Amino acid sequence: MKLTEKIIEGLLWLSAAITILVTVGIIWVLLSESVAFFSEVSVIEFFTDTEWTPLFDVKRFGILPLLAGTFLTTAIAIAVALPIGLTIAIYLNEYADASFRAVIKPLLEILATIPTVVYGFFALTVVTPFLQQLIPGLAGFNALSAGMVMGIMIIPMISSLSEDAISAVPKSLREAAYGMGATRLQTAFGVMVPAASSGILVSIILAISRAVGETMIVAIAAGQQPRLTLNPLVPVETMTTYIVQVSLGDVPHGSLEYRTIFAVGITLFIFTFALNNISFWIKKKYQEKYD
Amino acid sequence: MTNADRNRLKDKAFQFFGIFCTFIGLAVLAVFLIDILIDGIGRIDWEFLNNLPSRRAHRSGIYTAWIGTLWILLLTTIIAFPLGIGAGVYLEEYGKKSRMATILEINIANLAGVPSIIYGLLGLEIFVRLMALGGSLLAGALTLSLLILPIVIVTTREAIKAVPRSIRDGSFALGASKWQTVWYQVLPASFGGILTGVILALSRAVGEAAPLIVIGALAYVPFAPASPMDEFTVLPIQIFNWISRPQAAFTTNAAAAIIVLLVITFILNGIAVYLRHKWQKRIKW
Amino acid sequence: MSKKKNKLEAIDLNAYYGDFLALKNINVSMEENLVTAFIGPSGCGKSTFLRTLNRMNDYVDGFRVQGQILLDEQDIYRKEVQVDELRKQVGMVFQKPNPFPKTIYENVIYGLKIQGISDKTLLQETAEKTLRQTTLWDEVKDKLHKSALALSGGQQQRLCIARALAISPSVVLMDEPTSALDPISTAKIEELIYELKKNYTIIIVTHNMQQAARVSDHTAFFYMGELVEFAKTKTLFTSPKETRTQNYITGRFG
């Protein structure tokens, strides 16, 4: 009887401990392959060279073009998702009534459940042709359309996390503002949003992290041309797209080309890891403030 | 116009902007679904579901892809379900407040934020190469299981947390051991919540393409997989492959396959929402 | 005091939550087949003490005890004591009825089921017997396989008592068992306690002094973690020795 209990506890512990193994595995895999990569390519070249052509005859290993592509699509996505998502959060909290909220929130969540490959299709076949009518010089693959569609996907993330943050602000603050004759708008932007600012910040950081790691939309609609540019109208390549591109090809295992995806992978990992941990840190500080 | 009038006007203006923003996402969603339906619905027929992929668009089907997707769903459930629930139970009922639990908690939160393509790199090195599983269904399912594990664990913990302390006390007071209490009381009482979480996690797994591309799942597989060690493709990869081709007929195929993928995703989500609703009604503490 | 056998006995008992001393040097004996009531204001330690008697506080972080608690002259905090075995002898009923979200029948037989008893006739007989003991049988015999959560609060609490009795304990601990119930349900539970003491030793924590006076043989008054006074209920309520007891029972505090 006692023994079975111990065995079961051991098994449960094991399944929890596997998550540690996953983390260790990720770091080990990324590190071991990229250490091999950086023994052939200098870190300085990796971070300063302005061209990324590992699959060409003349190989250049500068990750800046991939970073630029990632930055560009992420920035566009946030530029779309932040104003819309935050406005939705404020509107649902300060203006809408409970029954409206109850209907709208699950509908918005649908946006987050749609597979990203589907968004990619949408960006390529609907949004890009539409934008081409407005912007004549727009290329068939471009950062703009991929970034915008990614922004739409991220809206529910920002709106629901921000809404949680705003609704966690004590009611008394809102009532105090109303009591002084403030309009709903003044209350929202003068009192509620500042009071919830750290929670809103967390939602933005997590959204950025999500956009940086997003793969299929950009792989489908943004192109596969590493280019050091901030022009949203031309094809670019993100870090994630590059990994997909190599995976689809026939790169022999153990070659330098093969290792590039781990060097890119560890760069991507460090970015998202840092963003996530900044958000945890802010969240923790902010929770302490309210207790 | 007085200052107060101006303020009231601004207030109204923002209200309309709020409504506009709330609906723009939904409007885009609607446009999108309608567009896909128009593009793809005419392509869906018995043959489309039963044909193998082909060089010629009109003879191509999604048979291998949806069989692959079902396999992946099944295997991922078998792997991630017990692991995720086990870990959730451990953290909530056994390891509370230990140092280990704090580390695990931070670790799981971090894993949840790791981009899915990184899981692909992990799967490529560990499952495909080190364990020599190749680009098999099993390698794919293991990779996706690790990917959704954080979601399953977090929702399991939430569901278990909702079971009131008094139920555990009642069970302990009758001489039940910890595991008996978990098995006979806590898990049955939280099962609806756990199941909801697992299904939501699966609906996430069904739509994933990136990590599977990285581990080498192929867009062209001539036969439907028949065992976990077979090579495979899944719907999202098939869709990606078709989108990448220039001919319009393949775009139509992609739209049709998207309809099938969305139906699967929405069914899974629908089941999850239904279960959550039903469970909330049934148990009122 | 009577000459009955001591069923439970606390000797020099101290209990801590972390650094906080929740029970200070408690010495008290609870006699067999009597009802002993613990009274005192909130936070006085009476519930903590009750929960040390079946080691329910074992799972509370930072909780520890010094001293001894003897059940049939054996210390229940000895290393070799299995808590689950102890709890089969010392049953417990809680403040708020806490039926499991299962059927009435499954609730009653739960304690037997986890002991591995699967003999259907035995389970059914026990269920009927304990439901009769708690006067619930006639009310629920037609819906044994319906959810226990559909019962009224008073019925639920009697079900919880039946559930505790089903594993044949010799002691039943009751932690303010009627505090969540209406007066009629309370009266039923009190009658039940009176019946049950023929076969069980009952220890009841109560906020309600009238209840202690009605149901108990002995009463212990706790205040700030100390056992202030312990006596026959009648004596304690009519001629308390301690001023603090007197102040409490006359309603000057608490």
Coordinates of C-alpha atoms in Angstrom, one line a residue, chain A:
Chain A
M1 CA 0.0 0.0 0.0
K2 CA 2.7 2.5 1.1
L3 CA 4.9 1.2 -1.7
T4 CA 2.3 1.8 -4.5
E5 CA 1.8 5.4 -3.1
K6 CA 5.6 6.0 -3.4
I7 CA 5.8 4.5 -6.9
I8 CA 2.9 6.7 -8.1
E9 CA 4.4 9.8 -6.6
G10 CA 7.6 8.9 -8.3
L11 CA 5.9 8.6 -11.6
L12 CA 4.1 11.9 -11.2
W13 CA 7.3 13.5 -10.3
L14 CA 8.9 12.1 -13.3
S15 CA 6.3 13.5 -15.7
A16 CA 6.8 16.9 -14.1
A17 CA 10.6 16.5 -14.3
I18 CA 10.3 15.8 -18.1
T19 CA 9.6 19.5 -18.6
I20 CA 13.0 20.2 -17.2
L21 CA 14.5 17.7 -19.6
V22 CA 12.8 19.5 -22.5
T23 CA 14.4 22.8 -21.5
V24 CA 17.8 21.1 -21.1
G25 CA 17.3 19.4 -24.4
I26 CA 16.4 22.6 -26.3
I27 CA 19.4 24.4 -24.9
W28 CA 21.7 21.5 -25.4
V29 CA 20.6 20.9 -29.0
L30 CA 20.9 24.6 -29.9
L31 CA 24.2 25.0 -28.1
S32 CA 26.0 22.0 -29.3
E33 CA 25.2 22.6 -33.0
S34 CA 25.8 26.3 -32.8
V35 CA 29.2 25.8 -31.0
A36 CA 30.2 23.8 -34.0
F37 CA 28.9 26.5 -36.3
F38 CA 30.8 29.2 -34.5
S39 CA 34.0 27.3 -34.6
E40 CA 33.9 27.9 -38.4
V41 CA 32.2 31.2 -38.6
S42 CA 33.2 34.0 -36.2
V43 CA 30.6 35.5 -33.9
I44 CA 31.7 39.0 -35.1
E45 CA 31.0 38.1 -38.8
F46 CA 27.6 36.6 -37.7
F47 CA 26.5 39.7 -36.1
T48 CA 28.1 42.4 -38.4
D49 CA 28.1 41.0 -41.9
T50 CA 25.2 42.5 -43.9
E51 CA 24.6 39.5 -46.1
W52 CA 23.1 36.1 -45.4
T53 CA 23.9 33.6 -48.2
P54 CA 24.8 30.3 -46.6
L55 CA 23.1 28.3 -49.4
F56 CA 25.0 30.1 -52.2
D57 CA 28.4 29.4 -53.6
V58 CA 29.8 32.5 -52.1
K59 CA 28.7 32.0 -48.5
R60 CA 28.2 34.9 -46.2
F61 CA 26.9 34.5 -42.7
G62 CA 25.6 37.8 -41.5
I63 CA 22.3 37.4 -39.6
L64 CA 21.4 41.1 -39.8
P65 CA 19.2 40.6 -42.8
L66 CA 17.2 37.9 -41.0
L67 CA 17.0 40.1 -37.9
A68 CA 15.8 43.0 -40.1
G69 CA 13.1 40.8 -41.7
T70 CA 12.0 39.6 -38.3
F71 CA 12.0 43.1 -36.8
L72 CA 10.0 44.5 -39.8
T73 CA 7.2 41.9 -39.8
T74 CA 7.0 42.1 -36.0
A75 CA 6.9 45.9 -35.9
I76 CA 4.1 45.9 -38.5
A77 CA 2.1 43.2 -36.6
I78 CA 2.4 45.2 -33.4
A79 CA 1.5 48.4 -35.1
V80 CA -1.8 46.7 -36.2
A81 CA -2.5 44.7 -33.1
L82 CA -1.6 47.2 -30.4
P83 CA -4.0 50.0 -31.2
I84 CA -6.9 47.7 -32.1
G85 CA -6.3 45.3 -29.3
L86 CA -5.9 48.0 -26.6
T87 CA -9.0 49.9 -27.9
I88 CA -11.0 46.7 -27.7
A89 CA -9.8 46.1 -24.2
I90 CA -10.8 49.6 -23.1
Y91 CA -14.0 49.5 -25.0
L92 CA -15.1 46.2 -23.5
N93 CA -14.1 47.3 -20.0
E94 CA -15.4 50.9 -19.9
Y95 CA -18.2 51.1 -22.4
A96 CA -19.6 47.7 -23.3
D97 CA -22.2 45.9 -21.1
A98 CA -21.6 42.4 -19.8
S99 CA -23.8 40.6 -22.3
F100 CA -22.0 42.2 -25.2
R101 CA -18.7 41.2 -23.6
A102 CA -19.9 37.6 -23.1
V103 CA -20.7 37.3 -26.9
I104 CA -17.7 39.2 -28.3
K105 CA -14.9 37.7 -26.3
P106 CA -15.3 34.1 -27.5
L107 CA -15.8 35.3 -31.0
L108 CA -12.5 37.2 -30.8
E109 CA -10.8 34.1 -29.4
I110 CA -11.7 32.3 -32.7
L111 CA -9.0 34.5 -34.3
A112 CA -6.4 32.9 -32.1
T113 CA -7.5 29.3 -32.8
I114 CA -7.1 29.5 -36.6
P115 CA -4.0 27.7 -37.8
T116 CA -1.2 30.0 -38.9
V117 CA -0.9 28.4 -42.3
V118 CA -4.4 29.5 -43.0
Y119 CA -3.5 33.1 -42.1
G120 CA -0.5 32.8 -44.5
F121 CA -2.9 31.8 -47.3
F122 CA -5.1 34.8 -46.5
A123 CA -2.1 37.1 -46.6
L124 CA -0.9 35.8 -49.9
T125 CA -4.1 35.4 -51.8
V126 CA -6.4 38.1 -50.4
V127 CA -4.4 40.9 -48.5
T128 CA -1.5 41.2 -50.9
P129 CA -3.6 41.5 -54.1
F130 CA -5.8 44.0 -52.3
L131 CA -2.8 46.1 -51.1
Q132 CA -1.3 45.9 -54.6
Q133 CA -4.3 47.9 -55.9
L134 CA -3.5 50.6 -53.4
I135 CA 0.3 50.5 -53.5
P136 CA 1.5 49.9 -57.1
G137 CA 5.1 49.0 -56.3
L138 CA 4.1 46.3 -53.8
A139 CA 5.9 42.9 -54.5
G140 CA 4.0 39.6 -54.5
F141 CA 5.9 38.6 -51.3
N142 CA 6.3 41.5 -48.8
A143 CA 6.6 42.2 -45.1
L144 CA 3.6 44.5 -45.1
S145 CA 0.9 42.0 -45.8
A146 CA 2.4 39.2 -43.7
G147 CA 2.9 41.7 -40.8
M148 CA -0.7 43.0 -41.0
V149 CA -2.2 39.6 -41.0
M150 CA 0.0 38.5 -38.2
G151 CA -1.2 41.6 -36.4
I152 CA -4.8 40.5 -36.8
M153 CA -3.9 37.1 -35.4
I154 CA -2.4 38.7 -32.3
I155 CA -5.3 41.0 -31.6
P156 CA -7.0 38.6 -29.1
M157 CA -3.8 38.1 -27.3
I158 CA -3.4 41.8 -26.6
S159 CA -7.0 42.5 -26.0
S160 CA -7.7 39.7 -23.5
L161 CA -4.5 40.2 -21.5
S162 CA -5.0 43.9 -21.4
E163 CA -8.6 43.5 -20.5
D164 CA -7.6 41.3 -17.6
A165 CA -5.1 44.0 -16.5
I166 CA -7.7 46.8 -16.7
S167 CA -10.4 44.9 -14.9
A168 CA -7.9 44.1 -12.1
V169 CA -7.7 47.8 -11.3
P170 CA -9.8 48.5 -8.2
K171 CA -13.3 49.7 -9.0
S172 CA -12.9 52.5 -6.5
L173 CA -10.4 54.3 -8.8
R174 CA -12.9 54.4 -11.6
E175 CA -15.6 55.6 -9.3
A176 CA -13.3 58.3 -8.0
A177 CA -12.7 59.6 -11.5
Y178 CA -16.5 59.5 -12.3
G179 CA -17.1 61.3 -9.1
M180 CA -15.0 64.2 -10.3
G181 CA -17.0 64.5 -13.4
A182 CA -14.6 62.7 -15.8
T183 CA -16.0 61.2 -19.0
R184 CA -15.6 57.5 -19.7
L185 CA -12.8 58.4 -22.1
Q186 CA -11.0 60.6 -19.5
T187 CA -11.4 57.9 -16.9
A188 CA -10.1 55.2 -19.3
F189 CA -7.0 57.1 -20.4
G190 CA -6.4 59.2 -17.3
V191 CA -6.9 56.6 -14.7
M192 CA -7.5 53.0 -15.8
V193 CA -4.9 52.6 -18.5
P194 CA -2.1 54.2 -16.4
A195 CA -3.1 52.0 -13.4
A196 CA -3.0 48.9 -15.6
S197 CA 0.1 50.0 -17.5
S198 CA 2.3 47.2 -16.4
G199 CA -0.2 44.5 -17.3
I200 CA -0.7 46.1 -20.7
L201 CA 3.1 46.2 -21.1
V202 CA 3.2 42.5 -20.3
S203 CA 0.6 41.8 -23.0
I204 CA 2.6 43.8 -25.6
I205 CA 5.9 42.0 -24.7
L206 CA 4.2 38.6 -25.0
A207 CA 2.7 39.6 -28.3
I208 CA 6.1 40.7 -29.6
S209 CA 7.6 37.4 -28.5
R210 CA 4.8 35.6 -30.3
A211 CA 5.3 37.6 -33.5
V212 CA 9.1 37.1 -33.4
G213 CA 8.6 33.3 -33.3
E214 CA 5.7 33.1 -35.8
T215 CA 6.7 31.0 -38.8
M216 CA 4.1 30.0 -41.3
I217 CA 2.5 33.4 -42.1
V218 CA 5.9 34.9 -42.9
A219 CA 7.2 31.8 -44.7
I220 CA 4.2 31.9 -47.0
A221 CA 3.6 35.6 -47.5
A222 CA 6.8 37.6 -46.7
G223 CA 9.2 35.8 -49.1
Q224 CA 12.5 34.0 -48.7
Q225 CA 15.0 36.7 -49.6
P226 CA 17.3 37.8 -46.8
R227 CA 17.6 41.5 -47.3
L228 CA 18.9 44.2 -44.9
T229 CA 16.1 46.6 -45.3
L230 CA 13.2 48.3 -43.5
N231 CA 11.2 48.6 -46.7
P232 CA 7.9 46.8 -46.0
L233 CA 7.1 46.6 -49.8
V234 CA 9.7 44.1 -50.8
P235 CA 10.3 40.4 -50.0
V236 CA 12.3 39.7 -46.9
E237 CA 13.2 36.7 -44.9
T238 CA 12.7 36.2 -41.1
M239 CA 14.7 33.9 -38.9
T240 CA 11.9 31.4 -38.7
T241 CA 11.4 31.4 -42.5
Y242 CA 15.1 30.6 -43.0
I243 CA 14.8 27.5 -40.8
V244 CA 11.8 26.4 -42.8
Q245 CA 13.6 27.1 -46.1
V246 CA 16.6 24.9 -45.1
S247 CA 14.3 22.2 -43.7
L248 CA 12.5 21.9 -47.0
G249 CA 15.7 21.6 -48.9
D250 CA 18.3 18.8 -49.1
V251 CA 21.0 20.0 -46.8
P252 CA 23.2 17.2 -45.6
H253 CA 23.4 16.7 -41.9
G254 CA 26.6 17.8 -40.2
S255 CA 27.4 20.4 -42.9
L256 CA 27.9 24.0 -42.1
E257 CA 24.6 24.8 -43.9
Y258 CA 22.8 22.4 -41.6
R259 CA 24.3 24.1 -38.6
T260 CA 23.2 27.5 -39.7
I261 CA 19.6 26.7 -38.7
F262 CA 20.8 26.0 -35.1
A263 CA 22.8 29.3 -35.0
V264 CA 19.6 31.1 -36.2
G265 CA 17.5 29.0 -33.8
I266 CA 19.6 29.9 -30.8
T267 CA 19.4 33.6 -31.7
L268 CA 15.6 33.3 -32.0
F269 CA 15.5 31.4 -28.7
I270 CA 17.5 34.0 -26.9
F271 CA 15.2 36.8 -28.1
T272 CA 12.0 35.1 -27.1
F273 CA 13.4 33.8 -23.9
A274 CA 14.5 37.3 -22.9
L275 CA 11.1 38.8 -23.9
N276 CA 9.2 36.2 -21.9
N277 CA 11.3 36.6 -18.8
I278 CA 11.0 40.4 -18.9
S279 CA 7.3 39.9 -19.0
F280 CA 7.3 37.5 -16.0
W281 CA 9.5 39.9 -14.1
I282 CA 7.1 42.8 -14.8
K283 CA 4.1 40.7 -13.9
K284 CA 5.6 39.6 -10.6
K285 CA 6.5 43.2 -9.6
Y286 CA 3.0 44.4 -10.5
Q287 CA 1.2 41.6 -8.6
E288 CA 3.2 42.6 -5.5
K289 CA 2.1 46.2 -5.9
Y290 CA -1.5 45.3 -5.8
D291 CA -1.4 42.9 -2.8

